[in-house]
Coordinates of C-alpha atoms (C1' of nucleotides) in Angstrom, one line a residue:
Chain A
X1 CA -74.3 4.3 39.6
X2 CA -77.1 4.4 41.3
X3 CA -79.9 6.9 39.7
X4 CA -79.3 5.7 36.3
X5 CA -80.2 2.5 36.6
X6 CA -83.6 3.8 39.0
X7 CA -84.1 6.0 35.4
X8 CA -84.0 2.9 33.6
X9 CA -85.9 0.2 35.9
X10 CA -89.3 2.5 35.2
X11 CA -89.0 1.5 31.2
X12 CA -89.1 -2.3 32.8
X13 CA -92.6 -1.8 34.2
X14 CA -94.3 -1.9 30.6
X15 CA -94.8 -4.8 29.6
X16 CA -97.6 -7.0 27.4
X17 CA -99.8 -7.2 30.4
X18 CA -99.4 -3.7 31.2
X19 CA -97.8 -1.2 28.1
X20 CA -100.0 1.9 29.4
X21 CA -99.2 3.2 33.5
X22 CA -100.7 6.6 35.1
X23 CA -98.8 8.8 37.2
X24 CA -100.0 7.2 40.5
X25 CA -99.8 3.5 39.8
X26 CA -96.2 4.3 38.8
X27 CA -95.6 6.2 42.2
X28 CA -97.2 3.4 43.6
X29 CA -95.8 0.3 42.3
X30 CA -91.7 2.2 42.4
X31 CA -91.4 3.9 45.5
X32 CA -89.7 6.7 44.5
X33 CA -90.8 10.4 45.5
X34 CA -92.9 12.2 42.9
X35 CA -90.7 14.8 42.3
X36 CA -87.7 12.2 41.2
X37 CA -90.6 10.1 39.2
X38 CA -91.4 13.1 37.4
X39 CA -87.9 13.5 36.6
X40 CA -87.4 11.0 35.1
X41 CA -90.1 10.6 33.3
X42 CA -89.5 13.9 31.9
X43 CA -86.0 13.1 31.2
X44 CA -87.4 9.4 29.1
X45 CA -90.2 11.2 27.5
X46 CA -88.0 14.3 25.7
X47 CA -85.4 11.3 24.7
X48 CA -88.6 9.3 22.7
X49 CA -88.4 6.5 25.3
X50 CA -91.7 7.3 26.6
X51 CA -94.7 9.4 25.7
X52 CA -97.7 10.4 27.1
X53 CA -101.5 10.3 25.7
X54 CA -103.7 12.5 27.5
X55 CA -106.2 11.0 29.9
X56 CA -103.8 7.8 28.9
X57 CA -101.0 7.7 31.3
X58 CA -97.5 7.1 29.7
X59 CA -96.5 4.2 27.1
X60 CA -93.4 3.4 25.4
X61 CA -92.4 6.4 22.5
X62 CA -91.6 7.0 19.4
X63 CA -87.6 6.7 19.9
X64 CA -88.1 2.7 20.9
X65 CA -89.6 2.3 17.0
X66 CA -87.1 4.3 15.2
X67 CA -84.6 2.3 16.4
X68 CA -85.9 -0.8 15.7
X69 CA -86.2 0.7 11.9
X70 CA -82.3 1.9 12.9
X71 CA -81.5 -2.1 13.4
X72 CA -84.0 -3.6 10.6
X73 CA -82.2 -1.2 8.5
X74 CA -79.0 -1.8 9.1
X75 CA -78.3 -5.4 10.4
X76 CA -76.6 -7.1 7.4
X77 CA -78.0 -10.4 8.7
X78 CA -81.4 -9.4 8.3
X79 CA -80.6 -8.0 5.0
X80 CA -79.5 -11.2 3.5
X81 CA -81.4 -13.6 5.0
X82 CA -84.7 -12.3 4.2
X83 CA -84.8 -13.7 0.3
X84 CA -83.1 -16.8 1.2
X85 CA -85.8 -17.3 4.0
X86 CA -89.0 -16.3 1.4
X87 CA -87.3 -18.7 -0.7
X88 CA -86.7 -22.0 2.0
X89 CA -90.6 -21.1 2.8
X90 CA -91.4 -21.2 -0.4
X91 CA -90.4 -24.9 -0.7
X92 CA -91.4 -26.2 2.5
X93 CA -95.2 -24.9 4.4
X94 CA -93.8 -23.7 7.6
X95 CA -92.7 -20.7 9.9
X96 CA -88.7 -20.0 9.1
X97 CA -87.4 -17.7 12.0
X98 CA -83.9 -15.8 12.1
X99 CA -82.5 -15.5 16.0
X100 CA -79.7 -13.6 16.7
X101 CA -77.5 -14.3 19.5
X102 CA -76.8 -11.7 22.3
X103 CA -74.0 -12.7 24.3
X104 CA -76.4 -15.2 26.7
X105 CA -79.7 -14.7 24.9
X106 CA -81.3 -15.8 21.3
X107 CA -83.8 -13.6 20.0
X108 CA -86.0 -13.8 17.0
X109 CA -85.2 -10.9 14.4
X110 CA -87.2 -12.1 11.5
X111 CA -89.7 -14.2 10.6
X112 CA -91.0 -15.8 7.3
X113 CA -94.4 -17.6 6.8
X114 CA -96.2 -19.6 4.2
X115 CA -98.6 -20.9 5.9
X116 CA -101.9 -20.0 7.8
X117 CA -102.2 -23.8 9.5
X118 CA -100.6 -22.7 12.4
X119 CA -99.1 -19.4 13.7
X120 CA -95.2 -19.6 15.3
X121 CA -95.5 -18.4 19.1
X122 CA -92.0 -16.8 18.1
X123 CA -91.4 -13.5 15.9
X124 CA -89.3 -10.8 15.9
X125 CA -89.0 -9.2 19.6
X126 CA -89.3 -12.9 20.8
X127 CA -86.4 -14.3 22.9
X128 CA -85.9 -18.1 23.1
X129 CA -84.8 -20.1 26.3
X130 CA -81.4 -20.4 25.2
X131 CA -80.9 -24.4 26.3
X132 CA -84.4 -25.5 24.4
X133 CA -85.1 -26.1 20.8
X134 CA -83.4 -25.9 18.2
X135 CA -82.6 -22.6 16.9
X136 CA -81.1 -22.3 20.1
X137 CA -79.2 -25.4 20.2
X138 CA -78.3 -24.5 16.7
X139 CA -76.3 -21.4 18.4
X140 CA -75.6 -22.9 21.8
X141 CA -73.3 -25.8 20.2
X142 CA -70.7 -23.3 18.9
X143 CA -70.2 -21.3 21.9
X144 CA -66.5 -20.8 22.7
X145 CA -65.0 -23.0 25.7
X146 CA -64.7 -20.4 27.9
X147 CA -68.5 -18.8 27.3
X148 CA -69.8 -22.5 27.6
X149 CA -67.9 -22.9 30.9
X150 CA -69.1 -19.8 32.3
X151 CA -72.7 -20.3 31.4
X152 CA -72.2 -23.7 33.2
X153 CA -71.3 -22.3 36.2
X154 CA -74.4 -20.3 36.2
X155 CA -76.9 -22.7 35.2
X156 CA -75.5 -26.5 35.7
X157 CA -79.2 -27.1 37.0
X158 CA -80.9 -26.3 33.5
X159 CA -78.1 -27.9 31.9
X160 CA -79.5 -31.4 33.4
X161 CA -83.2 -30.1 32.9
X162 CA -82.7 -29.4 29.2
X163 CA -81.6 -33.3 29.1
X164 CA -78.6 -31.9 27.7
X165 CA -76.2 -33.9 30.2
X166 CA -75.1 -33.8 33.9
X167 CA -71.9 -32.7 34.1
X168 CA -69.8 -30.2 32.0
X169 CA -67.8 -32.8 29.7
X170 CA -71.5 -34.2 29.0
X171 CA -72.7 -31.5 28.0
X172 CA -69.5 -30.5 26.1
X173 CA -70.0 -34.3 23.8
X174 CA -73.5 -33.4 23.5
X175 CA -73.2 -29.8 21.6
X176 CA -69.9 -31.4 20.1
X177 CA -72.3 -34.0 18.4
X178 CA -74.8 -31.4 17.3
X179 CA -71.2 -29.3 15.8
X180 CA -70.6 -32.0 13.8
X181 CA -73.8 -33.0 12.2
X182 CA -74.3 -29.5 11.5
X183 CA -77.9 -29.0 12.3
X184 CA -80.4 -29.6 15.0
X185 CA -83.8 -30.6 15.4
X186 CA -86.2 -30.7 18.4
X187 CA -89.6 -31.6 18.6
X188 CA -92.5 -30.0 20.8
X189 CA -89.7 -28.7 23.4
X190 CA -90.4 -25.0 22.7
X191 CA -93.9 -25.3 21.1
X192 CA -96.1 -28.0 21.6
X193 CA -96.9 -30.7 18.2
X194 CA -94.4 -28.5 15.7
X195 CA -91.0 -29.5 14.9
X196 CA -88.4 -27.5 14.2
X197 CA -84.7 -28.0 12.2
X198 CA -82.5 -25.2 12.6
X199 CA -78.7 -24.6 11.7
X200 CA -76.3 -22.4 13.1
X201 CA -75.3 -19.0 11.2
X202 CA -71.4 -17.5 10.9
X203 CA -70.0 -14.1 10.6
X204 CA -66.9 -12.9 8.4
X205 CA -64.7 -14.3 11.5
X206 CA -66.1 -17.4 11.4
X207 CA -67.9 -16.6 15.0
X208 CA -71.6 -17.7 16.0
X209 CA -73.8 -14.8 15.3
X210 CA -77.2 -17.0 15.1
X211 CA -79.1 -19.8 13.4
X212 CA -81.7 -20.4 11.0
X213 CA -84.7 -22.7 11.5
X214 CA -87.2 -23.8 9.7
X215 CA -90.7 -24.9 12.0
X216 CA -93.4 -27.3 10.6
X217 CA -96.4 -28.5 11.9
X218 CA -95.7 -32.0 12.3
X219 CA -94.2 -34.1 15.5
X220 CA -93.3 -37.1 13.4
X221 CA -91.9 -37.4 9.7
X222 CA -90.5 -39.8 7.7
X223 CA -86.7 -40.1 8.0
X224 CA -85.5 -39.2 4.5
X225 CA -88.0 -36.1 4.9
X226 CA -86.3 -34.8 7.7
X227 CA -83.3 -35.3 6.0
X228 CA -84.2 -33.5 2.9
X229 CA -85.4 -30.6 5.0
X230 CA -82.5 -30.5 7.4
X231 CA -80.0 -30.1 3.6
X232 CA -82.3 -27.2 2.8
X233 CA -82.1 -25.9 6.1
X234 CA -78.4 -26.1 6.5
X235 CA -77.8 -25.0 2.2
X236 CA -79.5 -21.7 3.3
X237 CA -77.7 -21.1 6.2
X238 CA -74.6 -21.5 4.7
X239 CA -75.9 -19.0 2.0
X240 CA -76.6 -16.8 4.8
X241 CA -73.1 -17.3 6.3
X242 CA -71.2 -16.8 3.1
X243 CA -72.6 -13.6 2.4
X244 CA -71.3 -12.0 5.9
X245 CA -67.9 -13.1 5.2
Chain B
X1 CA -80.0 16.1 35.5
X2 CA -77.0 16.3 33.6
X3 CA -75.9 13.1 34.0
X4 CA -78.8 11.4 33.1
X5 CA -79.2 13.1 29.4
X6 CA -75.3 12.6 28.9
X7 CA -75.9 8.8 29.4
X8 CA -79.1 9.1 27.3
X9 CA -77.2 10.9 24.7
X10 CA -75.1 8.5 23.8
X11 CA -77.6 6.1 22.0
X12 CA -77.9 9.4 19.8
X13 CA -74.4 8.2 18.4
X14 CA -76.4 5.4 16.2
X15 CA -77.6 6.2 13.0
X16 CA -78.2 4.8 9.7
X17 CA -75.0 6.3 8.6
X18 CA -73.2 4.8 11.8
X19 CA -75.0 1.8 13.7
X20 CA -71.3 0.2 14.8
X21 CA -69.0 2.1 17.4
X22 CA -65.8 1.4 18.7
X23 CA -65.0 2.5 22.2
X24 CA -61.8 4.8 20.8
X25 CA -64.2 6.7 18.3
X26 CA -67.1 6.8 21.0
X27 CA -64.4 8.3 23.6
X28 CA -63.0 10.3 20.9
X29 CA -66.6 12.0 19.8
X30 CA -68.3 12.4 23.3
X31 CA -65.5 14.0 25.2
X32 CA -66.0 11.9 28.4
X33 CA -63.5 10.1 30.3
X34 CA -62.7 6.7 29.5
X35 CA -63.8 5.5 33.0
X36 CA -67.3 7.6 32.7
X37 CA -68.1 6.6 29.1
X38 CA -67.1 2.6 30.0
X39 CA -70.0 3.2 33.1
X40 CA -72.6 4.9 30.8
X41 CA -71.9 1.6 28.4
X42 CA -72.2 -1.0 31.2
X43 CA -75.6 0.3 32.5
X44 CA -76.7 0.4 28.5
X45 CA -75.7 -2.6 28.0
X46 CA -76.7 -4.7 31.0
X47 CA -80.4 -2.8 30.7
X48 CA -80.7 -4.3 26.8
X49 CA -80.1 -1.1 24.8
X50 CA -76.8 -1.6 23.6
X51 CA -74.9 -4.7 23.0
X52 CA -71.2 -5.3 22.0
X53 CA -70.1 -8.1 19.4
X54 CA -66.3 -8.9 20.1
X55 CA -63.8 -6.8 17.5
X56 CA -67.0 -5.4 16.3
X57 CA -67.2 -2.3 19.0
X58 CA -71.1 -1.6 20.4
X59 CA -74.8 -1.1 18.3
X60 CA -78.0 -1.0 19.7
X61 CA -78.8 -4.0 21.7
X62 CA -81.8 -6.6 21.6
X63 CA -84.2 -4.4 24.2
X64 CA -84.8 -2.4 21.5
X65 CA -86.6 -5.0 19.5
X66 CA -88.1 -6.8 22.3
X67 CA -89.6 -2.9 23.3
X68 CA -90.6 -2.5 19.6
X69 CA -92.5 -5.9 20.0
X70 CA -94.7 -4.8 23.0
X71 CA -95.4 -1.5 21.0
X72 CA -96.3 -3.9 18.2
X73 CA -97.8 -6.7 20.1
X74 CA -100.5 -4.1 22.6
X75 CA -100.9 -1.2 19.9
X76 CA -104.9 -1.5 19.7
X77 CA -104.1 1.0 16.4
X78 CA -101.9 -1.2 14.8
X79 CA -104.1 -4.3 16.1
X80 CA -107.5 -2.7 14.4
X81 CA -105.8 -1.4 11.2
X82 CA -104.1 -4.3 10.1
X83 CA -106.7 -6.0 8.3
X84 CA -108.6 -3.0 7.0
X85 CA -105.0 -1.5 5.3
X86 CA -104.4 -5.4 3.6
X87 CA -107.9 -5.0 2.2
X88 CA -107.6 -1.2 1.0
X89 CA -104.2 -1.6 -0.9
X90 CA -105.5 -4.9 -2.6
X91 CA -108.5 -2.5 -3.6
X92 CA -105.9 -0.1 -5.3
X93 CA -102.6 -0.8 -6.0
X94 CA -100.5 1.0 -3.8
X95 CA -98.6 1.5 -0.5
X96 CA -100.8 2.2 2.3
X97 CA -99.5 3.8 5.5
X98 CA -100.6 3.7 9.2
X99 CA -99.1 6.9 11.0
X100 CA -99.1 8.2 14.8
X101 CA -99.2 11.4 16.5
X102 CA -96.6 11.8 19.1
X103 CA -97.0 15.0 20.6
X104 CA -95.7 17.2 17.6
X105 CA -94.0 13.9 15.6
X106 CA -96.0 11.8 12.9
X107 CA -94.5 8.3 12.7
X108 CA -95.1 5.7 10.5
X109 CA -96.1 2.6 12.7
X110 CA -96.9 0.1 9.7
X111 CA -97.4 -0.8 6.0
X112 CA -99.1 -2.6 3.5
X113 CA -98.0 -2.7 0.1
X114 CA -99.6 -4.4 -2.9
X115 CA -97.3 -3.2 -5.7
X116 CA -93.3 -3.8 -6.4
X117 CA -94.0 -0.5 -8.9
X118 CA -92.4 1.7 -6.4
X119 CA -91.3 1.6 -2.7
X120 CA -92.4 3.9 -0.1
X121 CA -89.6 6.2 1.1
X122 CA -91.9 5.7 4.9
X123 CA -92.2 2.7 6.7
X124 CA -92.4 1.8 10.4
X125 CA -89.9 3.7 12.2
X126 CA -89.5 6.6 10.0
X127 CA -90.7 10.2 10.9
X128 CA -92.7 12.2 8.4
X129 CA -92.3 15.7 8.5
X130 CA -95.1 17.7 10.6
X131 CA -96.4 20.0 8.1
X132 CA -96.3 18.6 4.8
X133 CA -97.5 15.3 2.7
X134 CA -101.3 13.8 3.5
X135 CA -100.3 12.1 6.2
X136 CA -99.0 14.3 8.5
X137 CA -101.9 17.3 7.4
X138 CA -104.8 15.0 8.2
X139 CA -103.3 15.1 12.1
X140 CA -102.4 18.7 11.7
X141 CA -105.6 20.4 11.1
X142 CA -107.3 18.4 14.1
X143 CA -105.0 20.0 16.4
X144 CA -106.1 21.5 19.0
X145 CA -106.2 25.6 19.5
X146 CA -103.9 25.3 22.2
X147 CA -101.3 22.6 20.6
X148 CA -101.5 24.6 17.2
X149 CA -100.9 28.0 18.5
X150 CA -97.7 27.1 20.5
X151 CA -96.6 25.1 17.5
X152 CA -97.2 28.2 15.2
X153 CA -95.2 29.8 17.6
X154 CA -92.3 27.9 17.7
X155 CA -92.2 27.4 13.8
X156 CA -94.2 30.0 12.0
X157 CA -92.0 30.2 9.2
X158 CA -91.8 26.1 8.0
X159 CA -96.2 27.1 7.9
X160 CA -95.1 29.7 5.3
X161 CA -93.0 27.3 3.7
X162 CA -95.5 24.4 3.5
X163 CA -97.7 26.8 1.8
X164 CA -100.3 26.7 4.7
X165 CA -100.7 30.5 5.3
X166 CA -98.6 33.6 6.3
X167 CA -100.3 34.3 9.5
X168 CA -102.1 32.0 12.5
X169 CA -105.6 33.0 11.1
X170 CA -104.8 32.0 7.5
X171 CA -103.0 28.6 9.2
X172 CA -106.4 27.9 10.5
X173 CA -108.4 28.7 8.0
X174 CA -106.1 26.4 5.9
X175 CA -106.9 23.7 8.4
X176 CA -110.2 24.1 8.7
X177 CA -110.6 23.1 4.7
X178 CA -108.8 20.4 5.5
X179 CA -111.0 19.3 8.1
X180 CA -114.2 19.9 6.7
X181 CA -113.4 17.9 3.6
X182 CA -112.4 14.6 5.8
X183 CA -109.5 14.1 3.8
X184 CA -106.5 15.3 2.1
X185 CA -104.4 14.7 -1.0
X186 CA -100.7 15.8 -1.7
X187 CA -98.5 15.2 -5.1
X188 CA -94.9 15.3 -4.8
X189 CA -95.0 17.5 -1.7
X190 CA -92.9 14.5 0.5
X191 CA -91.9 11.5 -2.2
X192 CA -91.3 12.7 -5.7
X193 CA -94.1 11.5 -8.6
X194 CA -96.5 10.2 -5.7
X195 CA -99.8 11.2 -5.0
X196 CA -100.9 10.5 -1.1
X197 CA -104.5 10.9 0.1
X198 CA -105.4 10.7 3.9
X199 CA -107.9 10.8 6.6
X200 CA -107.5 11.4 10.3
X201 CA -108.1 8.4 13.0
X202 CA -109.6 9.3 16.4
X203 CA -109.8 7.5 19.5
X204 CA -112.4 6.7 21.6
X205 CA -112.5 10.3 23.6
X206 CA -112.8 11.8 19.6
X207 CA -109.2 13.2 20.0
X208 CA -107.1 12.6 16.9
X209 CA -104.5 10.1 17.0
X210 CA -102.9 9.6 13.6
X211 CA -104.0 8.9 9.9
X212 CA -104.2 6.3 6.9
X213 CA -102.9 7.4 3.8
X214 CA -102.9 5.5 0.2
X215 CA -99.7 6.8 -2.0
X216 CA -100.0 5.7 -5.9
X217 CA -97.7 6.0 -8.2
X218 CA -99.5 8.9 -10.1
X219 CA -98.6 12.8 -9.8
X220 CA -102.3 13.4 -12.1
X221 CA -105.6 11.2 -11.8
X222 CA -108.9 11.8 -13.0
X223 CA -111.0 14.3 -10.9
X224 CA -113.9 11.0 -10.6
X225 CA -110.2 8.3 -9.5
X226 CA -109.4 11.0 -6.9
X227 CA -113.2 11.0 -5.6
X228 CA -113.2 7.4 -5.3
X229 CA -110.3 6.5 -3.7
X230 CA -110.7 9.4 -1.3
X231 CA -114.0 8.1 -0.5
X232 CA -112.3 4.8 0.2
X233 CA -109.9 5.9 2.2
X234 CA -112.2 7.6 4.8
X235 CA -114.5 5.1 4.7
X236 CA -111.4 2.6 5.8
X237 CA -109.8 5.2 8.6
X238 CA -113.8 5.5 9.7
X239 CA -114.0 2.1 10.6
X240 CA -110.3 2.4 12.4
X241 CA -112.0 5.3 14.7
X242 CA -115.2 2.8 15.6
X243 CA -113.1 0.2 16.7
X244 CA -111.1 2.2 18.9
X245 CA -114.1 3.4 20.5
Chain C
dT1 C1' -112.5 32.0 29.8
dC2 C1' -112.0 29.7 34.0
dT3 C1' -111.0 25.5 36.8
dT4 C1' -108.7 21.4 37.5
dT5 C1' -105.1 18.3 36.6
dA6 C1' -100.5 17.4 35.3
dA7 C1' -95.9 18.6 35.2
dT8 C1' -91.9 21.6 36.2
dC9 C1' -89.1 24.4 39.1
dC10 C1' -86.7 25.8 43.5
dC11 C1' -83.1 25.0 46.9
dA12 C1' -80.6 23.1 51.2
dT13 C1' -79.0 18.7 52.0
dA14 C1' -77.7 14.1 50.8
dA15 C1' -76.1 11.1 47.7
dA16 C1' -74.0 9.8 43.6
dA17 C1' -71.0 10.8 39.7
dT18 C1' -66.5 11.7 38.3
dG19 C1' -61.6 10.7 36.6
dA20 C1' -57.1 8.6 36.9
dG21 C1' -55.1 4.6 37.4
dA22 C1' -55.0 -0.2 39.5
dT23 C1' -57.0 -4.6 38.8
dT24 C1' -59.8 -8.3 36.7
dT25 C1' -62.1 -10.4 32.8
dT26 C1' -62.4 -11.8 28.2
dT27 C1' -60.6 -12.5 23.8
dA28 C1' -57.1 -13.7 20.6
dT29 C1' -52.9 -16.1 19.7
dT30 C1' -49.7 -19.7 20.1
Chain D
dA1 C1' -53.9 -25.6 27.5
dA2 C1' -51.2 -21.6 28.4
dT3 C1' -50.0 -16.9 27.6
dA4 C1' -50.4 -12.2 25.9
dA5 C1' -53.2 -8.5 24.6
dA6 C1' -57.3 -6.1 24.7
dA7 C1' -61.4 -4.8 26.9
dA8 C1' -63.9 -3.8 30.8
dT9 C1' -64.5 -3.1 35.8
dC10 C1' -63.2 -1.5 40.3
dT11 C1' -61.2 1.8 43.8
dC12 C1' -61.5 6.1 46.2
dA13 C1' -60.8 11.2 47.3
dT14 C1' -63.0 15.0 45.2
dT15 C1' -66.5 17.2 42.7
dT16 C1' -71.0 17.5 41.0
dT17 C1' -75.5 16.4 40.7
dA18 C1' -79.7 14.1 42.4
dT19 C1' -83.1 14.3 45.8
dG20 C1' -87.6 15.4 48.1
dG21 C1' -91.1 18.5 49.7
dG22 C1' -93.6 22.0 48.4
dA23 C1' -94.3 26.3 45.4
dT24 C1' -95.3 27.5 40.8
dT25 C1' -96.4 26.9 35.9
dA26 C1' -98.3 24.5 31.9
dA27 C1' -101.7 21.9 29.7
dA28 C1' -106.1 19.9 29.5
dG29 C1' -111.0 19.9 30.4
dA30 C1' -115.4 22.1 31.1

DNA sequence: TCTTTAATCCCATAAAATGAGATTTTTATT
DNA sequence: AATAAAAATCTCATTTTATGGGATTAAAGA
């Protein structure tokens, strides 16, 4: 399956540095012969994929943001978490971000801010390096044995890079401690002089569907602070989680 | 390029009503064979745009809101309006919306809202329709000759509907008040008991490119309220069209 | 209204998609 | 940890569609 995935690879060329391509730098930069190009653009642009501006070239369409809405709308995670997030900001100045696990891949769904000190690097749209920080971890920990061991197999080297142990068993003890204290917390490994506590998030089958974190400006507190804010941290999580049972 | 739209096609599937598939009721509503309809998901789903959580069948996958970000993240519209909507809507207590043309679609892109009176039935994501409420007339009449006559074409009788004229000339004409007058106001014609007043945004080649709109909670104001907030209103989406220059 | 640019259409040939069923992977259960 | 069940991928002869070069049409610009 060939020319569906060509179809595809041209939505892959917009990107932050470049969301707006003419004709020719597309013909240019893909290889393929104008009359397929045009094909397929034709084919993205009457699905809403892509849209073109006169004198503008083409840019991602309308279709992309209605189905954003489609998934705001409709993802019962976002739903309930969104009070219980304006509420754990409320109490604490900081960023609190929602990720949602894809199969191999965290992503930020929802933000919520009370503070203009600092802006996260990380909102909705924003994936997270699945083996650093903690809203990662926070998901990572509670993968099932044979996803762990897979992912392993892929990435042993970042495994040992993330500090998170050398072999398999280690790495296993390490995410078995982070199970069992039921929260994470990581300092300056994602963003540089912030801190960040996050705790993992359940669905109605008692599966990992994401975490919940909470992100201050601070790379050292007092220990009975953290500990207060790691109980908030993990009390709204487990709001969150009871909820989607 | 059949095969490409049949692919395509099957994102259509997810709705608001239905944003969680099975493979049986997928198979059982598309008519393709198993084999076919389990290719067209793997290429979705290993490009991002549809993702499967086990016993939970498929829904749109996290492309879509990394794709919604860029749009977000490099939309000089969105980038340049931000700040001048958060001002207008603490002015007047309402729900202010930023819409885009796409062609022959208005689409809200974003919101500001400074009231819990009422919620907007439009937020980012949602389509309004073409030829009624402020919003979408501001972009109408700003149409050009060409775009407007093979839209009257294809719909003449929604223009009767609307109440914008019986014949192309009278359509014009209609337009041409609207344009002259640098803004428009609607009651009721879209949301129930709101009244919306909007102006048109153009880029920096003059060509028109959406509108700003202030909805209220009021289906009567005084004559002098109307003036004022009209006046507003254009001055705000004025000051969207500079910066875009 | 006319000219220029952008986009679509045509068609013989080449390539890829298809569908039925075998096989492998992943999840769920014990 | 092992096994069974469910989900997903692979195989391959046949069928269908995609391709590319250039002609033609549509849309934008002057």
């Amino acid at each position: 399956m060939l020319s569906h995935e060509r179809m595809l690879s041209v939505l892959d060329l917009f990107d932050l540095e470049r969301p707006e391509w003419s004709f020719d730098e597309m013909h240019a930069q893909l290889g393929f012969s104008r009359s397929t190009l045009y094909r397929y653009l034709k084919t993205l642009t009457d699905a809403g994929f892509l849209t073109t501006f006169p004198g503008r070239g083409y840019s991602l369409g309308p279709r992309v943001i209605e189905l954003d809405y489609q998934i705001v709308a409709t993802d019962p995670l976002i739903h309930v978490a969104r009070p219980v997030m304006n509420e754990l900001v409320l109490g604490y100045s900081g960023v609190s971000l929602l990720c949602r696990r894809y199969k191999q891949k965290v992503l930020c769904i929802h933000q919520e801010t009370s503070t203009d000190q600092f802006r996260s690097t990380y909102e909705r749209g924003r994936a997270r390096p699945l083996l650093q920080g903690a809203a990662s971890l926070a998901v990572l920990a509670h993968f099932s044995t044979y996803q762990l061991t897979k992912l392993y197999d892929e990435q042993s080297g970042e495994f040992a890079l993330a500090g998170l142990g050398d072999t398999l068993p280690e790495v296993r003890e390490t995410l078995k401690g982070i199970r069992q204290r039921g929260w994470v917390k990581t300092t300056g490994q994602v963003t540089k002089g912030v801190t960040g506590i996050a705790a993992p998030i359940f669905d109605g089958k008692k599966e990992i569907i994401g975490s919940l974190s909470l992100t201050l400006p601070e790379t050292s507190m007092p220990a009975e602070r953290e500990e207060a804010i790691a109980e908030r941290v993990v009390f709204c999580s487990r709001i969150i989680s009871k909820s989607l049972e």
